[in-house]
Coordinates of C-alpha atoms in Angstrom, one line a residue:
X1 CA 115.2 29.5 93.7
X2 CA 115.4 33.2 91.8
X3 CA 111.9 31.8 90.3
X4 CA 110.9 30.9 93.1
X5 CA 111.1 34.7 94.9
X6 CA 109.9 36.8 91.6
X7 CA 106.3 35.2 92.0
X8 CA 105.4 36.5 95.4
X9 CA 107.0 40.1 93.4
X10 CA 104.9 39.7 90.8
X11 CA 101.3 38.9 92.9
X12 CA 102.5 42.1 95.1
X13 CA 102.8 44.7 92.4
X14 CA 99.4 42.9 90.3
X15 CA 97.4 43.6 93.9
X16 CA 99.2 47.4 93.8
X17 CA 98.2 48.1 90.7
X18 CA 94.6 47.4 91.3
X19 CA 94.7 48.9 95.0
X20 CA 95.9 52.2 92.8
X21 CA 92.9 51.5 90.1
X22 CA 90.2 51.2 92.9
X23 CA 91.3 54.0 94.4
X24 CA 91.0 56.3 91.3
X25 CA 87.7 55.0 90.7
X26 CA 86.4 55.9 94.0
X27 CA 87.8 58.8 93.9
X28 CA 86.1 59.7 89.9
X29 CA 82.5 58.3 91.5
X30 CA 82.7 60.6 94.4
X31 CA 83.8 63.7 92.6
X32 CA 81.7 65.8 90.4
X33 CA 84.5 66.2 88.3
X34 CA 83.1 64.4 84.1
X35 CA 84.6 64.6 81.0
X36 CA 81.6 65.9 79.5
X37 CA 80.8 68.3 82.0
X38 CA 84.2 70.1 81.8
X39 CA 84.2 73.6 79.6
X40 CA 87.6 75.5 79.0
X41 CA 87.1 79.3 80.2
X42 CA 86.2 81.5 77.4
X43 CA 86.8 85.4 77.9
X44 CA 83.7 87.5 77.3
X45 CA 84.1 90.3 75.0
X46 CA 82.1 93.9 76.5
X47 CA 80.1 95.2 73.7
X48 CA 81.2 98.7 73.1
X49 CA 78.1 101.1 73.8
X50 CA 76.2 102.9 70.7
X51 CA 77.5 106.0 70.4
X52 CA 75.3 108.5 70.7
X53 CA 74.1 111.2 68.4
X54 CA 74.4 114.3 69.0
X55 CA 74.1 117.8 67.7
X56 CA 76.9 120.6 67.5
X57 CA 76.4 122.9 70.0
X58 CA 78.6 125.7 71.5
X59 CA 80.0 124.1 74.4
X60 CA 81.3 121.6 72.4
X61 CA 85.0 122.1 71.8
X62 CA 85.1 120.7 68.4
X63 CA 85.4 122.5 65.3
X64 CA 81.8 123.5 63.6
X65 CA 81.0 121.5 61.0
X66 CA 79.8 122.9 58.1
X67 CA 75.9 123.1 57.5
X68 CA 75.0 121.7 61.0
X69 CA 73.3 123.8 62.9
X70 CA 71.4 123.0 66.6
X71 CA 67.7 122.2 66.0
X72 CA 68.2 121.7 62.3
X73 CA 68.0 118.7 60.1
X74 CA 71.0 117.1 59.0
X75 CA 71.3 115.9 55.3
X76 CA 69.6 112.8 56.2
X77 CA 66.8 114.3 57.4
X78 CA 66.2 116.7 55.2
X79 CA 67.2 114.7 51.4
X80 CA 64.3 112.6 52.8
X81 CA 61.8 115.2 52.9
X82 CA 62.4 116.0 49.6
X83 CA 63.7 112.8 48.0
X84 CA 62.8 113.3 44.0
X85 CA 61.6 116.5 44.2
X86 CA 64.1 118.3 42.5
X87 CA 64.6 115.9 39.5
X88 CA 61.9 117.0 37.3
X89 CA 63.8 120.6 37.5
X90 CA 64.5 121.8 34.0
X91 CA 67.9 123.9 32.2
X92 CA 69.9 122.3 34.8
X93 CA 73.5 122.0 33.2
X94 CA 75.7 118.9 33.7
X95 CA 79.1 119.5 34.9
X96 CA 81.0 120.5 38.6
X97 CA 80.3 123.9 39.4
X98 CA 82.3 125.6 42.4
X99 CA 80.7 127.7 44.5
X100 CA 81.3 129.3 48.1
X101 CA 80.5 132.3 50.4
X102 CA 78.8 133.4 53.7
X103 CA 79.1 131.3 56.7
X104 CA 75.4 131.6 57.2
X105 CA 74.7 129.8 54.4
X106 CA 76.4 126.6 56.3
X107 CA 73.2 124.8 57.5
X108 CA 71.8 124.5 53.3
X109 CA 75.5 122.3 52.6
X110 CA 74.9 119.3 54.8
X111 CA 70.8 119.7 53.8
X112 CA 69.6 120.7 50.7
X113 CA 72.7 120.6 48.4
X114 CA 73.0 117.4 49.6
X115 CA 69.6 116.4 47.8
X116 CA 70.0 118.5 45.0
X117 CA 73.2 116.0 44.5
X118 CA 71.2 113.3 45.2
X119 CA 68.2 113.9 43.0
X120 CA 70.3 115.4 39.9
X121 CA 73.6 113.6 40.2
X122 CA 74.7 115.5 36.8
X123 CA 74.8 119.0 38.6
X124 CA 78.0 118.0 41.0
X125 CA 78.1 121.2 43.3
X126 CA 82.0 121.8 44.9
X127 CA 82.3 124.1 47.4
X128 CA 85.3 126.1 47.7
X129 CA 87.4 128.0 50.6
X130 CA 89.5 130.9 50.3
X131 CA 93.0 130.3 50.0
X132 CA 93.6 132.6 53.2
X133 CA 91.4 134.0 55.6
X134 CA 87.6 133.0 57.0
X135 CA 84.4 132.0 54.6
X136 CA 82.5 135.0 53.9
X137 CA 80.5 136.8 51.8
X138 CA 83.4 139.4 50.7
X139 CA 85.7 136.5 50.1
X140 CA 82.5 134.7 47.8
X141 CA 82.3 137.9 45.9
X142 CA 85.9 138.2 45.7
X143 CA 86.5 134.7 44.2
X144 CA 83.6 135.1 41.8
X145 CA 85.6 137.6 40.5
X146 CA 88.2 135.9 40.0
X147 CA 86.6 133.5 38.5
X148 CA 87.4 130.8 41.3
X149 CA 83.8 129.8 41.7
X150 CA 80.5 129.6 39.4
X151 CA 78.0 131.4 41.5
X152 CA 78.6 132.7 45.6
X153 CA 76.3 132.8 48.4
X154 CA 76.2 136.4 50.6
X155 CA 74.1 137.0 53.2
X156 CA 74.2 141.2 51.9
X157 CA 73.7 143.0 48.9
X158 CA 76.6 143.6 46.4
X159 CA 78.4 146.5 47.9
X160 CA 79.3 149.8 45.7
X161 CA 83.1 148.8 45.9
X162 CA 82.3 145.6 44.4
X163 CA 80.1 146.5 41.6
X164 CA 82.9 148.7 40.7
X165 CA 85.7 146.0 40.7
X166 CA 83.1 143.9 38.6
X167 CA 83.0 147.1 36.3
X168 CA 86.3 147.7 36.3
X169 CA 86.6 143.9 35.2
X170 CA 84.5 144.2 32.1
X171 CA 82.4 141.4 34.0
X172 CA 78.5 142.1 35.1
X173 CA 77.0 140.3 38.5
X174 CA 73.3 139.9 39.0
X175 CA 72.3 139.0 42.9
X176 CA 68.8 136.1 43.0
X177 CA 67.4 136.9 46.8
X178 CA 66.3 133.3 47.5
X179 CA 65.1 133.4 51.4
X180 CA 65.1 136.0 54.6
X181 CA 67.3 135.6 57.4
X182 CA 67.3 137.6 61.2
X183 CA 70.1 139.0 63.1
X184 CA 69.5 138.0 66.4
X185 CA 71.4 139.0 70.1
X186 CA 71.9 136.4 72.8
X187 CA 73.7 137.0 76.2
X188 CA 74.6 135.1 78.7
X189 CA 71.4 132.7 80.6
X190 CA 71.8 134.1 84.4
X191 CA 71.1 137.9 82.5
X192 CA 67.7 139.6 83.2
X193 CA 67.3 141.9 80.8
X194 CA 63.4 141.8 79.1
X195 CA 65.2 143.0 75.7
X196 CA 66.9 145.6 73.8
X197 CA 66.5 148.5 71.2
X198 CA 68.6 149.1 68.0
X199 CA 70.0 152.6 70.2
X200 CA 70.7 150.6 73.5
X201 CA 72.8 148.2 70.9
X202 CA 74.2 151.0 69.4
X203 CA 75.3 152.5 72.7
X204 CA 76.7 148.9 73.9
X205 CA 79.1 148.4 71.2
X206 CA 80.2 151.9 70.5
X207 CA 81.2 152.3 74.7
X208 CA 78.6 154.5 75.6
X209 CA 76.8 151.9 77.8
X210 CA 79.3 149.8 79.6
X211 CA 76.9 148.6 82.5
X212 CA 73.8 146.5 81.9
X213 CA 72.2 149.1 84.5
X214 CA 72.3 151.7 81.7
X215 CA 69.8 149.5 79.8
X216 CA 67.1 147.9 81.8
X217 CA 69.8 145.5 83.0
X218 CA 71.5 144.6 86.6
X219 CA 74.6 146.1 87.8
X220 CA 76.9 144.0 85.8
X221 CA 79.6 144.9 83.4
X222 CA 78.7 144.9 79.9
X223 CA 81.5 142.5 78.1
X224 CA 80.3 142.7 73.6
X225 CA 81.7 140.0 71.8
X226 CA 82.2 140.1 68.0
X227 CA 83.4 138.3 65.3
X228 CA 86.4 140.2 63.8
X229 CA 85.7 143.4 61.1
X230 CA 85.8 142.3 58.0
X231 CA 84.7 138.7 58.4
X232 CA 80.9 138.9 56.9
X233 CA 78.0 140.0 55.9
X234 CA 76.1 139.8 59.5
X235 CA 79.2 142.2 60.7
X236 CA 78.9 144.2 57.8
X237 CA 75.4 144.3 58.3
X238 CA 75.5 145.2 62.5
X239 CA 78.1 148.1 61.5
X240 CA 75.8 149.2 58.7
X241 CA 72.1 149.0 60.5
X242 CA 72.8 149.1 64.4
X243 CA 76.1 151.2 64.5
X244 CA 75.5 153.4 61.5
X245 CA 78.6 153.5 60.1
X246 CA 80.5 154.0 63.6
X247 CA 83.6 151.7 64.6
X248 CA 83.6 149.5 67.5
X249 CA 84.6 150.8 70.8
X250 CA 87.9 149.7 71.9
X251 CA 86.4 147.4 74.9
X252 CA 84.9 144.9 72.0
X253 CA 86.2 141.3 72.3
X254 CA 86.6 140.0 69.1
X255 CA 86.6 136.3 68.2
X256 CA 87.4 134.5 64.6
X257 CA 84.3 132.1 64.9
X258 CA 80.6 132.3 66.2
X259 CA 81.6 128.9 68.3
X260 CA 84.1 130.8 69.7
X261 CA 81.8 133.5 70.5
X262 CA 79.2 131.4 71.6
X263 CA 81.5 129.7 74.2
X264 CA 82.8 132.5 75.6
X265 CA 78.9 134.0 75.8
X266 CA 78.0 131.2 78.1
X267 CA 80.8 131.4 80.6
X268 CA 80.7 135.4 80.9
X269 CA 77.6 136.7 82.7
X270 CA 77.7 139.9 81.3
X271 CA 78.4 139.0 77.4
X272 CA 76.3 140.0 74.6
X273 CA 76.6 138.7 70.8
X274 CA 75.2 139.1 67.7
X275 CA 74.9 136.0 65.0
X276 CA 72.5 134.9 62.1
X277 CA 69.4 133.8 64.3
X278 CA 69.6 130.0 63.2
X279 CA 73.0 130.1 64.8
X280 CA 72.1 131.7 68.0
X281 CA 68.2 131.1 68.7
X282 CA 68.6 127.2 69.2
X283 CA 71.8 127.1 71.5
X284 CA 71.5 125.5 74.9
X285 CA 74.0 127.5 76.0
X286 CA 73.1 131.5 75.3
X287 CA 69.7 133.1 75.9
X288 CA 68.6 135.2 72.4
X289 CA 67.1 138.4 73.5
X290 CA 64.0 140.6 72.2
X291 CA 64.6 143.3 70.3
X292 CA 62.4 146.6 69.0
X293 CA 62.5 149.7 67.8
X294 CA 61.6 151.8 71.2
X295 CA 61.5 150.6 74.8
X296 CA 59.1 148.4 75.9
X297 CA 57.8 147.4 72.5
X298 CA 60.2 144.4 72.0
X299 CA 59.7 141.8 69.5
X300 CA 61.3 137.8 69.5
X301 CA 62.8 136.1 67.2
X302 CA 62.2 133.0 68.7
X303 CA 58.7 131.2 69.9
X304 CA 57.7 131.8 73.0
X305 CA 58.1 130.7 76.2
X306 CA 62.1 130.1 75.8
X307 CA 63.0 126.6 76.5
X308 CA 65.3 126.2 79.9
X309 CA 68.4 125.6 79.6
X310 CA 67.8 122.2 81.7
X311 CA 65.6 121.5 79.3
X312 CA 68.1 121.2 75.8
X313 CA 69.1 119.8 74.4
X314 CA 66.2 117.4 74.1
X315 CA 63.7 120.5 73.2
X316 CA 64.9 123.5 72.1
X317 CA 64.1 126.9 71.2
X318 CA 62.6 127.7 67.7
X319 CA 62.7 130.6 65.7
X320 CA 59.9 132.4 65.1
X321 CA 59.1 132.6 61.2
X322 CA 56.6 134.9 61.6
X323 CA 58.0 137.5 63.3
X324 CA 61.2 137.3 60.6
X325 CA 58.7 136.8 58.0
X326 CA 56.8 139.8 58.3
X327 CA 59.3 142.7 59.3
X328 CA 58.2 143.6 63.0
X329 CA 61.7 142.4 64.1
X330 CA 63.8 145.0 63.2
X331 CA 66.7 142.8 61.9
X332 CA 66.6 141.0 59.0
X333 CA 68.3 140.9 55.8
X334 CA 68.0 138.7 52.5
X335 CA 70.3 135.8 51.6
X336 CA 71.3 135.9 47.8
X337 CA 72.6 133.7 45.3
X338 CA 75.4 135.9 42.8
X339 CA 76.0 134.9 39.4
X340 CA 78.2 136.5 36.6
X341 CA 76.6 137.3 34.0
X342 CA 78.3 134.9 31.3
X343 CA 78.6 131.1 30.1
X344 CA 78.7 129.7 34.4
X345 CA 76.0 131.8 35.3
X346 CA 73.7 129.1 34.2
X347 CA 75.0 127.1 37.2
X348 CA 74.1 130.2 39.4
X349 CA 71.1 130.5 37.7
X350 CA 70.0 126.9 38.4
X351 CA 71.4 126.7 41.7
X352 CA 69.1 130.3 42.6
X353 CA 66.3 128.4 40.9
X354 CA 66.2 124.9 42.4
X355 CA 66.0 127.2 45.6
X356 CA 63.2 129.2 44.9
X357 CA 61.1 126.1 44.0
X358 CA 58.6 124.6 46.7
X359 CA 61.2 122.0 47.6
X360 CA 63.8 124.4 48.1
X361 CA 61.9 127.1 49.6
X362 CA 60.8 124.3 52.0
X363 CA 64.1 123.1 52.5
X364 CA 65.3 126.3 53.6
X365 CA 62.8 126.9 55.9
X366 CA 63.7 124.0 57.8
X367 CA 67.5 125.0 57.8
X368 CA 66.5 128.2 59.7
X369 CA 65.2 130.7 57.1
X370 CA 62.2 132.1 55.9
X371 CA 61.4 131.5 52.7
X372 CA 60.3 134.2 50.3
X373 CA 57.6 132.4 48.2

């Protein structure tokens, strides 16, 4: 009898279990829903965006680099101009030489030390900072004295106190003029001022003139900027050349660096500073000024027209090699190479040599300068 009653169990769940099957199949050929069709999610990875190059300039608030300059060629640019050249060079000694010195020498580090390494590997150049205070041209000489470098750069002649300490050292220092280099004034964009002469300057950072109406200018304040006393050869030279001797007037803002400076030019209307021209000319920032001897006779020392500020920095201004080159702009001096006159000036001597060659004279024409030969 129990056999009886499991058969009609056993048909019932047989016809369930295909009722169940049928239905999954219907549902499977209804559905768009396939094995083969089925991907698992992936997540998609952004690619990070290229990051752009770009060029120091002085509204940047990063710390200058040194040897890059706006509107001149990195070491890239310029090893490649003069890949080779340098290697056929003679009485260049092996060895690491140190060497160090003015700040306006920055722009030749990243450019053409960097393919005098590359074409004569042997002649490993080190630059070297002062243990305390800025990069100068007083803190090159000093070191060379002390025999902490091989050779300095200066952007000024030895002065009479330091051809007495190297006297008074027993030690003799011979100064290789390798390339020109301009002083040049910028103020601030919104200024209209057609230029200025050496006396107007004069008269601005001594106190005599403290509104831009005194000098062909608006009714503005006059704010001068400077870097500190003491802290190069372009000061040395201003306070030599422009001021004649005389001290700063009291309403002088002094800053430690020409970033700094340069900064400060471009949010103060009535600002004025004064820089090596391949430091100021190029800025997107500043406006350089004219300058002349007398009223009215003002020469650039940039190529005209100026390029708008809206403009950079995809274009920018250019110095104007011609006007540096042949001594109508009143403010110039020479960049030199110093040596002491025993065994390591032969690294000085190479160094001044390698730079007064085509390559190098070309070389530093493109970092800003005018080259001498």
């Amino acid at each position: 009898m129990a056999q009886k009653n499991e058969i009609p169990a056993l048909i019932g769940a047989t016809l369930a279990v295909a009722a169940l099957l049928g239905g999954l199949w219907w549902i499977f050929k209804k559905s768009d829903f396939s094995i083969g069709n089925f991907k698992p999610e992936t997540p998609t990875v952004q690619a990070s965006a290229p990051i752009a190059a770009t060029t120091p300039d002085a509204n940047s608030s990063a710390p200058s680099q040194p040897g890059m300059r706006p509107g001149m060629q990195g070491a890239t640019g310029g090893g490649t101009a003069s890949a080779g050249r340098f290697a056929g060079m003679k009485d260049v000694p092996s060895g690491q030489f140190n060497y160090g010195g003015s700040t306006s020498w920055a722009p030749t580090r990243s450019s053409l030390d960097a393919s005098i390494q590359s074409d004569l590997p042997q002649f490993q150049l080190r630059y070297v900072s002062p243990n305390s205070g800025p990069a100068s041209s007083g803190s090159g000489v000093k070191m060379l004295l002390n025999r902490q470098l091989d050779f300095a750069q200066t952007s000024r002649p030895l002065t009479n106190q330091e051809k007495q300490q190297a006297q008074q050292a027993g030690i003799s220092l011979q100064e290789i003029a390798v390339a020109l280099d301009g002083v040049a004034v910028a103020v601030n964009p919104s200024l209209n001022i057609p230029g200025l002469t050496l006396a107007q300057l004069q008269e601005i950072y001594t106190g005599k003139a403290t509104n831009w109406q005194q000098v062909g200018g608006p009714n503005l304040p006059i704010v001068p900027i400077s870097r500190n006393v003491g802290s190069g050869g372009t000061v040395d030279l201003f306070i030599d050349s422009v001021l004649s001797g005389q001290s700063f007037s009291s309403s002088v803002q002094f800053v430690g660096t020409t970033t700094q400076a340069l900064q400060k030019l471009g949010s103060e209307p009535g600002g004025v500073y004064f820089a090596s021209a391949p430091e100021v000319v190029p800025q997107c920032t500043v406006k350089p000024l004219a300058i002349g001897q007398t009223a009215g006779q003002f020469v650039p020392p940039y190529q005209e027209p100026i390029v708008p500020k809206d403009q950079c920095p995809a274009r920018r201004t250019q110095l104007n090699a011609q006007t540096l080159g042949n001594g109508t702009y009143p403010l110039t001096r020479n960049l030199y190479v110093v040596v002491r006159q025993d065994v390591s000036s032969k690294a000085g001597e190479a160094y001044a040599n390698l730079l007064l060659s085509s390559a190098g004279q070309e070389m530093l024409e493109k970092a800003g300068f005018v080259k001498i030969r």
